[in-house]
mmCIF file of C-alpha atoms in Angstrom:
data_model
loop_
_atom_site.group_PDB
_atom_site.id
_atom_site.type_symbol
_atom_site.label_atom_id
_atom_site.label_comp_id
_atom_site.label_asym_id
_atom_site.label_seq_id
_atom_site.Cartn_x
_atom_site.Cartn_y
_atom_site.Cartn_z
ATOM 1 C CA VAL M 1 -9.391 4.183 -4.967
ATOM 2 C CA VAL M 2 -9.763 4.204 -1.228
ATOM 3 C CA MET M 3 -7.522 5.592 1.423
ATOM 4 C CA LEU M 4 -6.779 4.252 4.883
ATOM 5 C CA GLU M 5 -5.226 6.656 7.446
ATOM 6 C CA GLY M 6 -4.293 6.083 11.071
ATOM 7 C CA GLU M 7 -1.263 6.390 13.429
ATOM 8 C CA GLY M 8 1.026 3.386 13.896
ATOM 9 C CA GLY M 9 -0.260 0.388 15.769
ATOM 10 C CA LEU M 10 -3.922 0.882 15.182
ATOM 11 C CA GLY M 11 -4.111 -2.194 12.816
ATOM 12 C CA LYS M 12 -3.952 -0.791 9.094
ATOM 13 C CA SER M 13 -1.404 -3.453 7.973
ATOM 14 C CA ARG M 14 -3.578 -6.086 9.779
ATOM 15 C CA LEU M 15 -6.801 -4.888 8.054
ATOM 16 C CA LEU M 16 -5.050 -4.732 4.853
ATOM 17 C CA ALA M 17 -3.956 -8.344 4.946
ATOM 18 C CA ASP M 18 -7.268 -9.669 6.337
ATOM 19 C CA PHE M 19 -9.109 -7.700 3.454
ATOM 20 C CA ALA M 20 -6.948 -8.966 0.678
ATOM 21 C CA ALA M 21 -7.243 -12.619 2.040
ATOM 22 C CA ALA M 22 -11.012 -12.205 1.974
ATOM 23 C CA HIS M 23 -10.845 -10.894 -1.551
ATOM 24 C CA GLY M 24 -8.565 -13.412 -3.542
ATOM 25 C CA ALA M 25 -4.881 -12.905 -2.242
ATOM 26 C CA ALA M 26 -4.447 -16.660 -2.422
ATOM 27 C CA GLN M 27 -5.566 -16.700 -5.797
ATOM 28 C CA GLY M 28 -3.487 -13.565 -6.823
ATOM 29 C CA ARG M 29 -6.591 -11.449 -7.512
ATOM 30 C CA VAL M 30 -5.185 -8.847 -4.820
ATOM 31 C CA LEU M 31 -1.931 -8.174 -4.047
ATOM 32 C CA VAL M 32 -0.343 -6.398 -0.937
ATOM 33 C CA VAL M 33 2.827 -4.328 -1.372
ATOM 34 C CA GLY M 34 4.426 -2.493 1.424
ATOM 35 C CA ALA M 35 6.752 0.501 1.400
ATOM 36 C CA ARG M 36 9.870 0.308 3.856
ATOM 37 C CA PRO M 37 12.024 2.418 5.735
ATOM 38 C CA GLY M 38 14.589 3.605 3.626
ATOM 39 C CA ASP M 39 12.419 3.708 0.473
ATOM 40 C CA ALA M 40 12.460 7.449 0.387
ATOM 41 C CA THR M 41 15.972 7.447 -1.048
ATOM 42 C CA LEU M 42 15.498 4.508 -3.483
ATOM 43 C CA PRO M 43 13.658 5.769 -6.830
ATOM 44 C CA TYR M 44 11.053 3.389 -7.928
ATOM 45 C CA GLY M 45 11.630 1.242 -4.801
ATOM 46 C CA VAL M 46 7.861 0.641 -4.238
ATOM 47 C CA LEU M 47 7.066 0.607 -7.834
ATOM 48 C CA SER M 48 9.554 -2.124 -8.458
ATOM 49 C CA ARG M 49 8.184 -4.281 -5.460
ATOM 50 C CA GLY M 50 4.775 -4.167 -7.017
ATOM 51 C CA LEU M 51 5.916 -5.079 -10.446
ATOM 52 C CA ARG M 52 8.024 -7.899 -9.179
ATOM 53 C CA ALA M 53 4.824 -9.046 -7.459
ATOM 54 C CA LEU M 54 3.107 -9.033 -10.760
ATOM 55 C CA LEU M 55 5.510 -11.291 -12.536
ATOM 56 C CA PRO M 56 4.329 -14.297 -11.750
ATOM 57 C CA ARG M 57 1.063 -13.539 -13.329
ATOM 58 C CA VAL M 58 2.476 -11.806 -16.340
ATOM 59 C CA GLY M 59 5.947 -12.576 -17.032
ATOM 60 C CA ALA M 60 5.244 -14.726 -20.098
ATOM 61 C CA ALA M 61 3.171 -11.909 -21.551
ATOM 62 C CA LEU M 62 5.616 -9.267 -21.281
ATOM 63 C CA VAL M 63 7.210 -8.693 -24.836
ATOM 64 C CA PRO M 64 10.965 -8.113 -25.287
ATOM 65 C CA GLY M 65 10.594 -4.421 -25.454
ATOM 66 C CA VAL M 66 8.665 -4.013 -22.544
ATOM 67 C CA ARG M 67 10.963 -6.266 -20.556
ATOM 68 C CA SER M 68 13.899 -4.436 -21.668
ATOM 69 C CA GLU M 69 12.291 -0.946 -20.311
ATOM 70 C CA LEU M 70 11.320 -2.476 -17.027
ATOM 71 C CA ALA M 71 14.814 -4.246 -16.505
ATOM 72 C CA CYS M 72 16.009 -0.698 -14.932
ATOM 73 C CA VAL M 73 13.974 -1.413 -11.779
ATOM 74 C CA LEU M 74 13.809 -5.264 -12.267
ATOM 75 C CA PRO M 75 17.359 -6.575 -13.311
ATOM 76 C CA GLU M 76 16.049 -10.183 -13.498
ATOM 77 C CA LEU M 77 14.122 -9.294 -16.736
ATOM 78 C CA GLY M 78 17.345 -8.573 -18.450
ATOM 79 C CA ASP M 79 20.546 -6.474 -18.532
ATOM 80 C CA ALA M 80 20.491 -3.881 -15.888
ATOM 81 C CA ARG M 81 20.079 -0.320 -17.315
ATOM 82 C CA PRO M 82 20.271 3.180 -15.930
ATOM 83 C CA MET M 83 17.277 4.731 -14.435
ATOM 84 C CA PRO M 84 14.987 6.258 -17.084
ATOM 85 C CA ALA M 85 16.065 9.841 -17.912
ATOM 86 C CA GLU M 86 13.280 12.371 -18.501
ATOM 87 C CA ALA M 87 13.555 12.001 -22.094
ATOM 88 C CA SER M 88 13.103 8.392 -21.950
ATOM 89 C CA ARG M 89 10.640 8.233 -19.323
ATOM 90 C CA THR M 90 7.718 7.904 -21.467
ATOM 91 C CA ARG M 91 8.576 4.482 -22.833
ATOM 92 C CA PHE M 92 9.241 3.595 -19.291
ATOM 93 C CA VAL M 93 5.719 4.700 -18.108
ATOM 94 C CA GLN M 94 4.294 2.883 -21.336
ATOM 95 C CA ALA M 95 6.049 -0.414 -20.154
ATOM 96 C CA VAL M 96 4.771 -0.005 -16.773
ATOM 97 C CA GLU M 97 1.104 0.591 -17.885
ATOM 98 C CA TYR M 98 1.574 -2.510 -20.291
ATOM 99 C CA ALA M 99 2.452 -4.623 -17.233
ATOM 100 C CA PHE M 100 -0.402 -3.516 -15.058
ATOM 101 C CA ASP M 101 -2.604 -3.994 -17.985
ATOM 102 C CA ALA M 102 -1.254 -7.484 -18.569
ATOM 103 C CA ALA M 103 -2.264 -8.196 -15.034
ATOM 104 C CA LEU M 104 -5.847 -6.915 -15.164
ATOM 105 C CA ALA M 105 -6.297 -9.157 -17.988
ATOM 106 C CA ALA M 106 -4.862 -12.095 -16.027
ATOM 107 C CA GLY M 107 -7.326 -11.366 -13.545
ATOM 108 C CA LEU M 108 -5.820 -9.042 -10.856
ATOM 109 C CA ASP M 109 -8.660 -7.303 -9.304
ATOM 110 C CA GLY M 110 -6.741 -4.652 -7.018
ATOM 111 C CA LEU M 111 -3.436 -3.555 -5.449
ATOM 112 C CA LEU M 112 -3.075 -2.478 -1.856
ATOM 113 C CA ILE M 113 0.020 -0.170 -0.912
ATOM 114 C CA ASP M 114 0.768 -0.169 2.830
ATOM 115 C CA ASP M 115 2.857 2.375 4.388
ATOM 116 C CA LEU M 116 2.621 4.987 1.691
ATOM 117 C CA HIS M 117 3.961 7.563 3.941
ATOM 118 C CA LEU M 118 7.510 5.698 3.433
ATOM 119 C CA ALA M 119 7.463 5.721 -0.414
ATOM 120 C CA ASP M 120 9.768 7.282 -2.509
ATOM 121 C CA ASP M 121 8.848 10.413 -4.679
ATOM 122 C CA ALA M 122 9.073 8.621 -8.181
ATOM 123 C CA SER M 123 6.956 5.647 -7.138
ATOM 124 C CA ASN M 124 4.137 7.948 -5.694
ATOM 125 C CA GLU M 125 4.203 10.140 -8.948
ATOM 126 C CA LEU M 126 3.868 7.032 -11.224
ATOM 127 C CA LEU M 127 1.196 5.176 -8.827
ATOM 128 C CA ALA M 128 -0.881 8.541 -8.931
ATOM 129 C CA GLN M 129 -0.830 8.365 -12.719
ATOM 130 C CA LEU M 130 -1.803 4.744 -12.737
ATOM 131 C CA ALA M 131 -4.585 4.683 -10.159
ATOM 132 C CA SER M 132 -6.191 7.828 -11.853
ATOM 133 C CA GLN M 133 -6.905 5.713 -14.911
ATOM 134 C CA GLY M 134 -9.447 3.680 -13.135
ATOM 135 C CA ARG M 135 -8.209 0.514 -14.592
ATOM 136 C CA LEU M 136 -7.667 -1.328 -11.239
ATOM 137 C CA ARG M 137 -9.076 -1.210 -7.836
ATOM 138 C CA TRP M 138 -6.485 0.663 -5.270
ATOM 139 C CA LEU M 139 -6.316 0.929 -1.551
ATOM 140 C CA PHE M 140 -3.458 2.967 0.057
ATOM 141 C CA ALA M 141 -2.688 2.859 3.803
ATOM 142 C CA TYR M 142 -0.611 5.519 5.678
ATOM 143 C CA ARG M 143 0.239 7.576 8.843
ATOM 144 C CA GLY M 144 -1.289 10.959 8.202
ATOM 145 C CA ALA M 145 1.196 12.771 10.544
ATOM 146 C CA GLU M 146 4.233 11.145 8.583
ATOM 147 C CA LEU M 147 3.034 12.007 5.004
ATOM 148 C CA ARG M 148 5.971 13.517 2.647
ATOM 149 C CA GLY M 149 5.153 16.039 0.106
ATOM 150 C CA SER M 150 4.905 13.477 -2.863
ATOM 151 C CA ALA M 151 2.472 11.014 -1.099
ATOM 152 C CA ARG M 152 0.437 14.203 0.021
ATOM 153 C CA ALA M 153 0.176 15.085 -3.573
ATOM 154 C CA LEU M 154 -0.767 11.391 -4.419
ATOM 155 C CA ILE M 155 -3.586 11.509 -2.051
ATOM 156 C CA GLU M 156 -4.892 14.926 -2.838
ATOM 157 C CA SER M 157 -4.816 14.327 -6.721
ATOM 158 C CA LEU M 158 -6.670 11.157 -6.202
ATOM 159 C CA GLN M 159 -9.231 12.746 -4.122
ATOM 160 C CA GLU M 160 -9.737 15.413 -6.884
ATOM 161 C CA ALA M 161 -9.808 13.065 -9.972
ATOM 162 C CA ARG M 162 -11.559 10.017 -8.350
ATOM 163 C CA ARG M 163 -13.213 11.198 -5.197
ATOM 164 C CA ALA M 164 -11.462 8.703 -3.071
ATOM 165 C CA PRO M 165 -12.540 8.311 0.278
ATOM 166 C CA VAL M 166 -10.424 8.513 3.240
ATOM 167 C CA LEU M 167 -11.324 5.846 5.998
ATOM 168 C CA HIS M 168 -9.824 7.196 9.199
ATOM 169 C CA LEU M 169 -8.841 4.246 11.401
ATOM 170 C CA ALA M 170 -9.401 5.253 14.952
ATOM 171 C CA PRO M 171 -8.206 4.073 18.476
ATOM 172 C CA LEU M 172 -10.337 1.375 20.253
ATOM 173 C CA GLY M 173 -12.929 2.672 22.920
ATOM 174 C CA VAL M 174 -13.047 1.103 26.438
ATOM 175 C CA PRO M 175 -16.005 -1.470 25.260
ATOM 176 C CA GLN M 176 -13.717 -2.394 22.414
ATOM 177 C CA VAL M 177 -10.675 -2.771 24.841
ATOM 178 C CA ALA M 178 -12.793 -5.136 27.143
ATOM 179 C CA GLU M 179 -13.750 -7.162 24.107
ATOM 180 C CA LEU M 180 -10.095 -7.514 23.122
ATOM 181 C CA LEU M 181 -9.196 -8.286 26.762
ATOM 182 C CA ASP M 182 -11.896 -11.196 26.755
ATOM 183 C CA SER M 183 -10.868 -12.504 23.344
ATOM 184 C CA LEU M 184 -7.386 -13.117 24.402
ATOM 185 C CA GLY M 185 -8.733 -15.635 27.153
ATOM 186 C CA LEU M 186 -5.772 -14.826 29.435
ATOM 187 C CA PRO M 187 -6.357 -15.968 33.376
ATOM 188 C CA GLY M 188 -6.733 -12.872 35.431
ATOM 189 C CA PHE M 189 -7.300 -10.232 32.416
ATOM 190 C CA GLY M 190 -10.676 -8.757 31.905
ATOM 191 C CA GLY M 191 -13.538 -7.025 33.420
ATOM 192 C CA PRO M 192 -14.496 -3.262 33.013
ATOM 193 C CA ALA M 193 -12.020 -1.957 35.736
ATOM 194 C CA GLN M 194 -9.139 -3.406 34.035
ATOM 195 C CA ALA M 195 -10.387 -2.696 30.709
ATOM 196 C CA GLN M 196 -10.715 1.254 31.696
ATOM 197 C CA GLN M 197 -7.141 1.282 33.099
ATOM 198 C CA LEU M 198 -5.403 -0.331 29.988
ATOM 199 C CA HIS M 199 -7.480 2.196 27.858
ATOM 200 C CA ARG M 200 -6.065 5.096 29.911
ATOM 201 C CA HIS M 201 -2.347 3.495 29.624
ATOM 202 C CA SER M 202 -2.689 2.802 25.952
ATOM 203 C CA GLY M 203 -4.835 5.425 24.615
ATOM 204 C CA GLY M 204 -6.962 2.415 22.710
ATOM 205 C CA ASN M 205 -3.942 1.747 20.523
ATOM 206 C CA PRO M 206 -3.887 -1.845 19.943
ATOM 207 C CA MET M 207 -0.562 -2.401 19.602
ATOM 208 C CA PHE M 208 0.466 -0.374 22.735
ATOM 209 C CA LEU M 209 -2.387 -2.317 24.489
ATOM 210 C CA LEU M 210 -1.246 -5.656 23.540
ATOM 211 C CA GLU M 211 2.353 -4.586 24.725
ATOM 212 C CA ALA M 212 1.120 -3.477 27.959
#
């Protein structure tokens, strides 16, 4: 388990996408799943997105009982059912674990979760449980200043259980801004003076720099 932390615009999503592409995303060995604005009010929203990404790989391996349990978050697997109550949650969790184990057996190496700070509480709780088992490789990316309680609890629990390192993505320095400007190949852009000026204007945030 690895954590990637940084403010918005530093390039976390781009880094995840490039990392996934270099480690078998085209072959389905690595999947990238992103939380979205509004997910905080959608129970199991992020988890269902991850399970749906697994379906092309494991759909045929899901036995009827598992498909029935997962149908509450993946209606395409059968008759839509109510969200699992606490009393029946054990069966639902076992079905989710079955799906992930089937994906692992089919060649899945890792799951990358982007924008964890937007994820819902139910997904965070179950993702923490799955990641703590050590069956898959996990990478979580998030904005540290915007973490909600359940996401912070997920990170702290995995740091304790798996000693998960946190990689802090920092803004660009002046030399890196100069290198980025040169790489764009835009007439009239470049040079130390302009790099210094744009660094001061953007704070080294790549998104703000490119917008400027």
